CSV table of C-alpha atoms and ligand atoms in Angstrom, one decimal:
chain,number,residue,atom,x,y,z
P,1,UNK,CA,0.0,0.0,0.0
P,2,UNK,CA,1.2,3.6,-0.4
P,3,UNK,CA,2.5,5.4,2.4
P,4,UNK,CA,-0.6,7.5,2.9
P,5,UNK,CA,-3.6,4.9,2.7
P,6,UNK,CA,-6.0,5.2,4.7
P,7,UNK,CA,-7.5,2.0,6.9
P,8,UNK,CA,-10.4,2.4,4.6
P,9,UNK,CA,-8.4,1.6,2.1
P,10,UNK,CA,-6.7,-0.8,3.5
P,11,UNK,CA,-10.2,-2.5,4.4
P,12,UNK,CA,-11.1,-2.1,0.7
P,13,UNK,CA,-8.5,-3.9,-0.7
P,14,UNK,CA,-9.3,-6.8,2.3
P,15,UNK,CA,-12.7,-7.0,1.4
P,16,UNK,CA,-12.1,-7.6,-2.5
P,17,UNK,CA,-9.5,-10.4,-1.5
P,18,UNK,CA,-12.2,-12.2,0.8
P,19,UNK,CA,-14.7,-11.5,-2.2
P,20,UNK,CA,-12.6,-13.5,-4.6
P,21,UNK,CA,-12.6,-16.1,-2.1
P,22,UNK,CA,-8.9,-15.9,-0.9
P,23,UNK,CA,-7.6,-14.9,2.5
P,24,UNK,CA,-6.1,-11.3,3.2
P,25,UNK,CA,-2.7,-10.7,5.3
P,26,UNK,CA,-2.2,-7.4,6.7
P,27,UNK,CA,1.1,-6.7,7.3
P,28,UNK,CA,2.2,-3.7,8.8
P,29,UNK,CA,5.3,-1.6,8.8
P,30,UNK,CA,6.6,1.1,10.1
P,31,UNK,CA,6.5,3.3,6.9
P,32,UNK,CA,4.1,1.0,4.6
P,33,UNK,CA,1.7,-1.8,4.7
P,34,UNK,CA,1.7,-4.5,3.4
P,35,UNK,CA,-1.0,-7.2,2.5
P,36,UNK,CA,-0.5,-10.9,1.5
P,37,UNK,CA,-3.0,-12.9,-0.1
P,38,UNK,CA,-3.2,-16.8,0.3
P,39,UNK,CA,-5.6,-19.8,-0.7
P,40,UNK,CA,-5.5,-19.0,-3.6
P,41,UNK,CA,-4.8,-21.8,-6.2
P,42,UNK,CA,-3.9,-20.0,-9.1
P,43,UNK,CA,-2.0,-16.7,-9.9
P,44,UNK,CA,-4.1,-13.4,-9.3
P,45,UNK,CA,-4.0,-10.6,-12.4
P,46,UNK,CA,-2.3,-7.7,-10.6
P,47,UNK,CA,-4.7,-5.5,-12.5
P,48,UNK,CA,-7.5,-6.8,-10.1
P,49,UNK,CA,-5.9,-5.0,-7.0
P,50,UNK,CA,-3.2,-1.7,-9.2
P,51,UNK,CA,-6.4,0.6,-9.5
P,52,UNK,CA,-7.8,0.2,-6.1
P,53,UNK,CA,-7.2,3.7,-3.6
P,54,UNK,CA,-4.1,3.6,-2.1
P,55,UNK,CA,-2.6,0.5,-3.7
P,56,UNK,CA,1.1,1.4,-4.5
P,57,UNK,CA,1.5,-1.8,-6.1
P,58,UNK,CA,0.3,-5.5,-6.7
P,59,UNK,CA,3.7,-7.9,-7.2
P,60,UNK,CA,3.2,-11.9,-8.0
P,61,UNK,CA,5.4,-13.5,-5.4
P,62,UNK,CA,7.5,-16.0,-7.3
P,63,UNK,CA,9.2,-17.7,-4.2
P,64,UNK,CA,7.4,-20.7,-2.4
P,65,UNK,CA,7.1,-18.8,0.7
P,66,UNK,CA,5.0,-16.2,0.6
P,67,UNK,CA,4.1,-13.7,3.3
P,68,UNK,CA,7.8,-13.9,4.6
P,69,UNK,CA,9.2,-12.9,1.2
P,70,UNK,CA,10.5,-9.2,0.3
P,71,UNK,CA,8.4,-9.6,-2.3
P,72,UNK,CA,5.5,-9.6,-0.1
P,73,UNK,CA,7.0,-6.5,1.9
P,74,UNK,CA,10.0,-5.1,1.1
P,75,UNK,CA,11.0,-3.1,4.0
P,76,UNK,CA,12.2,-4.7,7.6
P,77,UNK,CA,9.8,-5.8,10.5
P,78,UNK,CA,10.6,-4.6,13.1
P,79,UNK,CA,9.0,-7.0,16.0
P,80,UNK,CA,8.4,-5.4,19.2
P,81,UNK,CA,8.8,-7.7,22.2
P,82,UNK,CA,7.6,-5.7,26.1
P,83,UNK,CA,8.4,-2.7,23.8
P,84,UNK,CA,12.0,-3.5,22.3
P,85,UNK,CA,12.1,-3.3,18.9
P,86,UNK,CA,13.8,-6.1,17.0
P,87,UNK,CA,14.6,-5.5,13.4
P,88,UNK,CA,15.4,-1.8,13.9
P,89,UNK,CA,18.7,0.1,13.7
P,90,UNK,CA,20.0,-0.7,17.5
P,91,UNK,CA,20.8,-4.7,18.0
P,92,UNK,CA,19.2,-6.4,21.1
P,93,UNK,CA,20.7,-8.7,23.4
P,94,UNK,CA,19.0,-11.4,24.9
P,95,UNK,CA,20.2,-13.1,28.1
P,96,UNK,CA,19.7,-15.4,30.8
P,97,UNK,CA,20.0,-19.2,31.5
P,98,UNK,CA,20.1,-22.1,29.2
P,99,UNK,CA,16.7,-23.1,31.9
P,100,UNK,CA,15.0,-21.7,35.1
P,101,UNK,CA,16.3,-23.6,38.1
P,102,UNK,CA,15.1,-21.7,40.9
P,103,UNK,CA,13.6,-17.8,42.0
P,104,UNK,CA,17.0,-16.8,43.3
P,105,UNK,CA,18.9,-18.1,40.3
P,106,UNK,CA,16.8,-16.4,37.6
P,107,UNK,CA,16.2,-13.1,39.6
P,108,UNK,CA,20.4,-13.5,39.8
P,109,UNK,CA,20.5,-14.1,36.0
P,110,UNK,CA,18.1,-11.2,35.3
P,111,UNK,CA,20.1,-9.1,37.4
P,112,UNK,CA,23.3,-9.7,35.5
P,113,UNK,CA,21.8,-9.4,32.1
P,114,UNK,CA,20.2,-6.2,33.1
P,115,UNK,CA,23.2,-4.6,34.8
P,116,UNK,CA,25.6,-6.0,31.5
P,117,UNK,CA,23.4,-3.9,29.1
P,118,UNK,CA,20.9,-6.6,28.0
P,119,UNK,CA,17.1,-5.6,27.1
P,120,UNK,CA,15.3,-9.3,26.7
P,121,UNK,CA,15.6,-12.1,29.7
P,122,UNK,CA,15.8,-15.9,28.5
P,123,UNK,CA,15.1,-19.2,30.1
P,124,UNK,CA,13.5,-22.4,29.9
P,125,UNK,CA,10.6,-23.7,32.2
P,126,UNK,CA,10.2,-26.2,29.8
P,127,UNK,CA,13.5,-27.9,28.2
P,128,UNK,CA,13.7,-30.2,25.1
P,129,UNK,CA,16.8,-32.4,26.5
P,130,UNK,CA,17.9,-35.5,24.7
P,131,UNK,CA,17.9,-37.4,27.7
P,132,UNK,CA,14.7,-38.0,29.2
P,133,UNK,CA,16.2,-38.2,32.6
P,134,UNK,CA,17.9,-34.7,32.4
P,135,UNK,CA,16.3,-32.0,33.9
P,136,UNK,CA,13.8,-30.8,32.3
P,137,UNK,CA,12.5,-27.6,33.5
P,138,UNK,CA,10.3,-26.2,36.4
P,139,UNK,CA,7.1,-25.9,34.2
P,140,UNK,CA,4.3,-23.2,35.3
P,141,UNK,CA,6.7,-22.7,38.7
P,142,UNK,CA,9.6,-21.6,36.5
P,143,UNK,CA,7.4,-19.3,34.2
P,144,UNK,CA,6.0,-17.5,37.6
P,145,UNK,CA,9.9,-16.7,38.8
P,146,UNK,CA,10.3,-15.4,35.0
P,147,UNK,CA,7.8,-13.1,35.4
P,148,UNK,CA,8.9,-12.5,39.0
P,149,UNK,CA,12.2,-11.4,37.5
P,150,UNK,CA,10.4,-8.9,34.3
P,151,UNK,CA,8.4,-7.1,37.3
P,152,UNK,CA,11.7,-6.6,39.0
P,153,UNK,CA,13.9,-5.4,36.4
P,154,UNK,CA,11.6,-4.6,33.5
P,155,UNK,CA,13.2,-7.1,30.9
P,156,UNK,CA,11.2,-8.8,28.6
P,157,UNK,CA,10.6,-12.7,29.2
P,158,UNK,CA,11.7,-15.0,26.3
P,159,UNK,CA,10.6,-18.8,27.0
P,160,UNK,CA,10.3,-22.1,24.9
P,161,UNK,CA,7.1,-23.4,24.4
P,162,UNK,CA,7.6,-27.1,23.5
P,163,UNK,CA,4.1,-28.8,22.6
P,164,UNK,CA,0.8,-27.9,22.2
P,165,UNK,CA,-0.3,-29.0,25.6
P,166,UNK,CA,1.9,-26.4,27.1
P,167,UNK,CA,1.6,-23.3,24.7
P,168,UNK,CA,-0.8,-21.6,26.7
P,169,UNK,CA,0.5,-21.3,29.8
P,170,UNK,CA,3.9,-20.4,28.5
P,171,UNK,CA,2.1,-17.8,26.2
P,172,UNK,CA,0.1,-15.8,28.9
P,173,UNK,CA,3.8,-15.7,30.7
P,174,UNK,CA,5.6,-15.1,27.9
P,175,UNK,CA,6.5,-11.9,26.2
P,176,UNK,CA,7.9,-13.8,23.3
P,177,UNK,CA,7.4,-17.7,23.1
P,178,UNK,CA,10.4,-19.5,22.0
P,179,UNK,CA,10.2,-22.4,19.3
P,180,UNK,CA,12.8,-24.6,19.5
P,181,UNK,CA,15.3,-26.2,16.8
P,182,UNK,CA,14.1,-29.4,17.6
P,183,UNK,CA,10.6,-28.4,16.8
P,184,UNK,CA,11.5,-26.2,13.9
P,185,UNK,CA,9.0,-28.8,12.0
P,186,UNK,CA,6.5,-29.4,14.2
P,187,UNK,CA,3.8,-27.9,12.1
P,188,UNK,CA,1.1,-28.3,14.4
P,189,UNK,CA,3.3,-26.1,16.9
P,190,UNK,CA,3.9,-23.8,14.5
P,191,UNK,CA,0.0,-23.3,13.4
P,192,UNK,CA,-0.3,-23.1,17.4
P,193,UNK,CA,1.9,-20.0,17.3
P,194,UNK,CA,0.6,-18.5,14.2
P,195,UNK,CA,-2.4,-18.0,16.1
P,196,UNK,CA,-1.0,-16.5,19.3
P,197,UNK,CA,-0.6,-12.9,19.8
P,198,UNK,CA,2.5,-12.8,21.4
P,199,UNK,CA,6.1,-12.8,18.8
P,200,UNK,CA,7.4,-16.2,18.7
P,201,UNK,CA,11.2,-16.8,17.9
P,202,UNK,CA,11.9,-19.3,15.6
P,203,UNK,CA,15.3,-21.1,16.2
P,204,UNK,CA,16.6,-23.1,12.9
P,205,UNK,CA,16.5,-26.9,12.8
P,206,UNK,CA,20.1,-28.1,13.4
P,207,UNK,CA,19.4,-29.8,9.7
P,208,UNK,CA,17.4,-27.8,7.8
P,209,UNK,CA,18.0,-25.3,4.9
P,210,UNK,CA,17.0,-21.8,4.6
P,211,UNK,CA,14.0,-23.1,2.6
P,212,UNK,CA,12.9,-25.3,5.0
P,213,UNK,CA,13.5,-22.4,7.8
P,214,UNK,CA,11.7,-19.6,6.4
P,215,UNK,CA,8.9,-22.1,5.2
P,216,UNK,CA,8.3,-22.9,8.9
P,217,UNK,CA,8.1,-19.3,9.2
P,218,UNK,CA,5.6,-19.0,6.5
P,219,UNK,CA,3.2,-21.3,8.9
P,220,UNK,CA,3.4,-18.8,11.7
P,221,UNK,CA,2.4,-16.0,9.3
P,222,UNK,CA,-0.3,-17.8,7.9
P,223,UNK,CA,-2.1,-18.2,10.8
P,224,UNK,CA,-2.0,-14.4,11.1
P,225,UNK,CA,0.9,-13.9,13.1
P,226,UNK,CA,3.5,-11.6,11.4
P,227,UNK,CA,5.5,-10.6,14.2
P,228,UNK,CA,8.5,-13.8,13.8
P,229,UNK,CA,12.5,-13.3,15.0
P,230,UNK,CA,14.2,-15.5,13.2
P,231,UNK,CA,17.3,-17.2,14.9
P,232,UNK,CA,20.4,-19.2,13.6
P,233,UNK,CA,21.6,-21.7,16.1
P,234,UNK,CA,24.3,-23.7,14.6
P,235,UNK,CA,23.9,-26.9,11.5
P,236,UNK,CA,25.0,-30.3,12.4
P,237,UNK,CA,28.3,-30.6,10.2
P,238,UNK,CA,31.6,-33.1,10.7
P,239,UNK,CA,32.9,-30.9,12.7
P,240,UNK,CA,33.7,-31.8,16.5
P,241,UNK,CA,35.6,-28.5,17.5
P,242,UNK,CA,32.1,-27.1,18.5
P,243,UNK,CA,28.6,-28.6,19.5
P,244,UNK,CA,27.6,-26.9,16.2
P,245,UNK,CA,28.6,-25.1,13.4
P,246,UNK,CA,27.5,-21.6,13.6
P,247,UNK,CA,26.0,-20.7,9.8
P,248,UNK,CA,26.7,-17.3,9.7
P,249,UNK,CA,26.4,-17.1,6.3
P,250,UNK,CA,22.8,-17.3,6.5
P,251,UNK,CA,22.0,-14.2,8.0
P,252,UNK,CA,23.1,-11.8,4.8
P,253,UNK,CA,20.8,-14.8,3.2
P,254,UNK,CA,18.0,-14.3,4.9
P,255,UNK,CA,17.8,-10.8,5.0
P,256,UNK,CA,17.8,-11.0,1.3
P,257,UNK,CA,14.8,-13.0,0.8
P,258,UNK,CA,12.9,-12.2,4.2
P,259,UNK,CA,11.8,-8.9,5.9
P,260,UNK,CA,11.8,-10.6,9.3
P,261,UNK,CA,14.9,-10.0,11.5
P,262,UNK,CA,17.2,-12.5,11.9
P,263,UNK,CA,19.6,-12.9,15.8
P,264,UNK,CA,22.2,-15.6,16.6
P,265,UNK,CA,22.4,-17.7,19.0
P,266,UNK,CA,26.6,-17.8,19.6
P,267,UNK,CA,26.2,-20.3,22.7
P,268,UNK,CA,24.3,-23.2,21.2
P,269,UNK,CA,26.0,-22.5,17.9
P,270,UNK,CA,29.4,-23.1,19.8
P,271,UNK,CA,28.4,-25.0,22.9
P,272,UNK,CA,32.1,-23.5,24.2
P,273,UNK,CA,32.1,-20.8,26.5
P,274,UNK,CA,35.4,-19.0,25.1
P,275,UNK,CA,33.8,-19.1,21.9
P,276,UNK,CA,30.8,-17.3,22.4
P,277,UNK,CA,32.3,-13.6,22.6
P,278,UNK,CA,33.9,-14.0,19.2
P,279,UNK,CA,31.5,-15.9,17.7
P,280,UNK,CA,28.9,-12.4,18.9
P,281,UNK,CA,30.7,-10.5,17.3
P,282,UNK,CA,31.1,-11.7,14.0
P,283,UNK,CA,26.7,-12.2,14.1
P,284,UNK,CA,26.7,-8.3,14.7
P,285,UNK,CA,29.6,-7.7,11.9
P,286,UNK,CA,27.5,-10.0,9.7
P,287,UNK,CA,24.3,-8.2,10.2
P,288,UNK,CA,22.4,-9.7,13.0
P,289,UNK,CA,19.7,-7.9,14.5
P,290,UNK,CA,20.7,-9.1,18.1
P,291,UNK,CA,22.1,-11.9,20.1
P,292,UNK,CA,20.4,-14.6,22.4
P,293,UNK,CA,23.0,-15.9,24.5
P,294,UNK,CA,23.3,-18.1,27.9
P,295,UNK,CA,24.3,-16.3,31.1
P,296,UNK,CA,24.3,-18.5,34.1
P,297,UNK,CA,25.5,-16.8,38.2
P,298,UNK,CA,27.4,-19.4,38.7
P,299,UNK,CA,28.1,-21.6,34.8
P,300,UNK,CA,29.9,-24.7,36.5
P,301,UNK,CA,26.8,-25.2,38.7
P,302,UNK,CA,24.2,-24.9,36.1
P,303,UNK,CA,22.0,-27.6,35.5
P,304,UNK,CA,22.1,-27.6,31.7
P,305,UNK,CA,24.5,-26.4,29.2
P,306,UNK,CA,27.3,-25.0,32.0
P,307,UNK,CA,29.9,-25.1,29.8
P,308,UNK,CA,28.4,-23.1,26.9
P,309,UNK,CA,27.1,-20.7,29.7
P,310,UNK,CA,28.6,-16.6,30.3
P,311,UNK,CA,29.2,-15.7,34.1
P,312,UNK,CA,27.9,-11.9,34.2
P,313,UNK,CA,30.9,-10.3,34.1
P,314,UNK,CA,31.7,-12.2,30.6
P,315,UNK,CA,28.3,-11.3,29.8
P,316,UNK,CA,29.0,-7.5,30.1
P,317,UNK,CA,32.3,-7.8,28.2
P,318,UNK,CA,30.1,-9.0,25.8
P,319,UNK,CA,27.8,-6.7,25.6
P,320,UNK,CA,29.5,-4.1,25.2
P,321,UNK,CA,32.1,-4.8,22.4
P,322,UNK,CA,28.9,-5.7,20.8
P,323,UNK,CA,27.4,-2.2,21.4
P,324,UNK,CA,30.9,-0.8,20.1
P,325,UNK,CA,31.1,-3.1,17.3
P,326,UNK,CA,27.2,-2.2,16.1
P,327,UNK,CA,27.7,1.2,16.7
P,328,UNK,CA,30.9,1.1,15.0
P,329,UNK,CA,29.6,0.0,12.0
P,330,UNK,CA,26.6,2.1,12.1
P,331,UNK,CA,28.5,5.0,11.5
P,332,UNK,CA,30.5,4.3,8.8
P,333,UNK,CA,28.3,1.7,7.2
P,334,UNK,CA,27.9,3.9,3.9
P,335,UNK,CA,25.4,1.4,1.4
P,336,UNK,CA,22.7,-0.9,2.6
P,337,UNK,CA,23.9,-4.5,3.7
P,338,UNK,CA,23.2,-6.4,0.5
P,339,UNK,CA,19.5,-6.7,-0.5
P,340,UNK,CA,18.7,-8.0,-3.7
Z,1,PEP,C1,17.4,-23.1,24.0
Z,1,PEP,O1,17.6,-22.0,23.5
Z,1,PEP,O2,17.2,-23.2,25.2
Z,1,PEP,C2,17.5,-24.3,23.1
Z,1,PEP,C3,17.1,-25.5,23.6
Z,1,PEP,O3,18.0,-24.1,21.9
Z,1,PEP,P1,17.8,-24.9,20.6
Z,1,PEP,O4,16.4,-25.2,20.4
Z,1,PEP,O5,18.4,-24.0,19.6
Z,1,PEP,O6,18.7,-26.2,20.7
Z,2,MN,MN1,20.6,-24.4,26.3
């Protein structure tokens, strides 16, 4: 849509789309809106929608995903999570535990990842582990300490929901529900999400191509939920010097062919704490929108992923080369990172 349309117009277009029998996305932005259409079988003619008021423009989408395409919507989304935007010019960093493992140890975390410089608060109160006899989170308990800890310090609550039977009690805590690599796939999670109202982040399956990723997007967005952070995680390659290998490459990839923003994950991409700080820093040089990373009180006690885990004093080092490095780049960045 133009710039200036008015919701009327916006309606209008809506109401042809439902009269042709298809189903209308509004997707808005911060200088434009967009709106997808879907269900239908065939190609449209543009020339149904070019003379309507306050249509700027009616494109064909040629890629198999639709409403995350920049053909669909050319300029960034910028998802707001308890008020931080994500997908804007600043990068936001996400910290906290790998999970919730008691009140003082999150208010602790959230602490740390306040005082370091950090805007979101992570942790599990339910983990995917690959043992069935690991810990596995403090369910509903652990998402009442998380939102202990946002009253206290203001941050934002990320959490993983990770089924169906779960999603709604993590989503009425949650300021951002998680999906997990591991359920990257689950399509009937990812319809779940599509119809909450919350932003859900999306982690990448540790196998799955950028096709496959932003097609699991596409579910979540066809439900009617456009607000989606996208987050590499680390692949599953032959190589054993880290618990993953951190696909970096992707996020120049993605930001070619999606409007949603795109954060790393440099601790389960590494799984090494002295590889995390480095491994930041080259997601912010490569374009990442922010960082989620695991910052534990105490790492060698933690009940899962210690050794991939910040103490909050690494976590501030962090932070702020990051800040430095972002800002860095900020001002001398004369062209656009590559769009085409
Ligand atoms: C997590 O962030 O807690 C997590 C389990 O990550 P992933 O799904 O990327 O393995
Ligand atoms: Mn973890």
């Amino acid at each position: 849509m133009q710039s200036q349309a008015t919701p009327a117009d916006i309606e209008g277009v809506c109401a042809k789309i439902v009269a042709l029998g298809f189903k209308p996305h509004i997707i808005p932005g911060e200088q434009r809106t967009a709106i997808g259409i879907t269900g239908n079988p065939g190609p449209i003619d543009p020339a149904e929608f070019e003379s309507l008021p306050g249509v700027a423009d009616a494109i064909r989408v040629s890629k198999a995903y639709k409403l995350v395409s920049r053909e669909t919507k050319r300029e960034d989304t910028v998802v707001r999570v308890n008020g931080v935007p994500v997908g804007g010019e600043r990068i936001v960093l996400c910290g906290g535990p790998c999970a919730v493992e008691s009140r003082e140890q999150i208010l602790e975390s959230a602490r740390a990842v306040k005082a370091g410089g950090g805007e979101l608060l992570r942790g599990g109160a339910y983990k995917p582990r690959t043992s069935p006899y690991s810990f596995q989170g403090l369910g509903e308990q652990g998402l009442r300490y998380l939102a202990e800890a946002r009253a206290e310090t203001g941050l934002g609550v990320v959490t993983e929901a990770v089924d169906i039977e779960s999603f709604d009690l993590v989503e009425s805590y949650a300021d951002c529900v998680q999906i997990g690599a591991r359920n990257m796939q689950n399509f009937s999670l990812l319809r779940r999400a599509g119809r909450s109202r919350k932003p859900i982040l999306l982690k990448r399956g540790m196998s799955s191509t950028l096709e496959e990723f932003l097609m699991a997007a596409e579910y979540i967005l066809a439900e009617g939920n456009y607000n989606v952070i996208l987050c590499e995680r680390g692949v599953r390659t032959f190589a054993d010097h880290t618990r993953n290998t951190l696909d970096l490459s992707v996020v120049p990839a993605v930001q070619s062919l999606s409007h949603l923003p795109i954060i790393v994950d440099p601790s389960h991409g590494t799984g090494k704490r002295d590889k995390v700080i480095p491994m930041a820093l080259a997601s912010i040089a490569a374009g990442a929108k922010g960082l989620i990373v695991e910052v534990h009180p105490t790492p060698d006690r933690a009940l899962s992923d210690g050794y991939q885990s910040l103490d909050p004093q690494q976590f501030a080092v962090l932070a702020e080369e990051c800040y430095a490095l972002a800002d860095l780049l900020a001002s001398r960045r004369r062209v656009p990172l590559a769009v085409d």
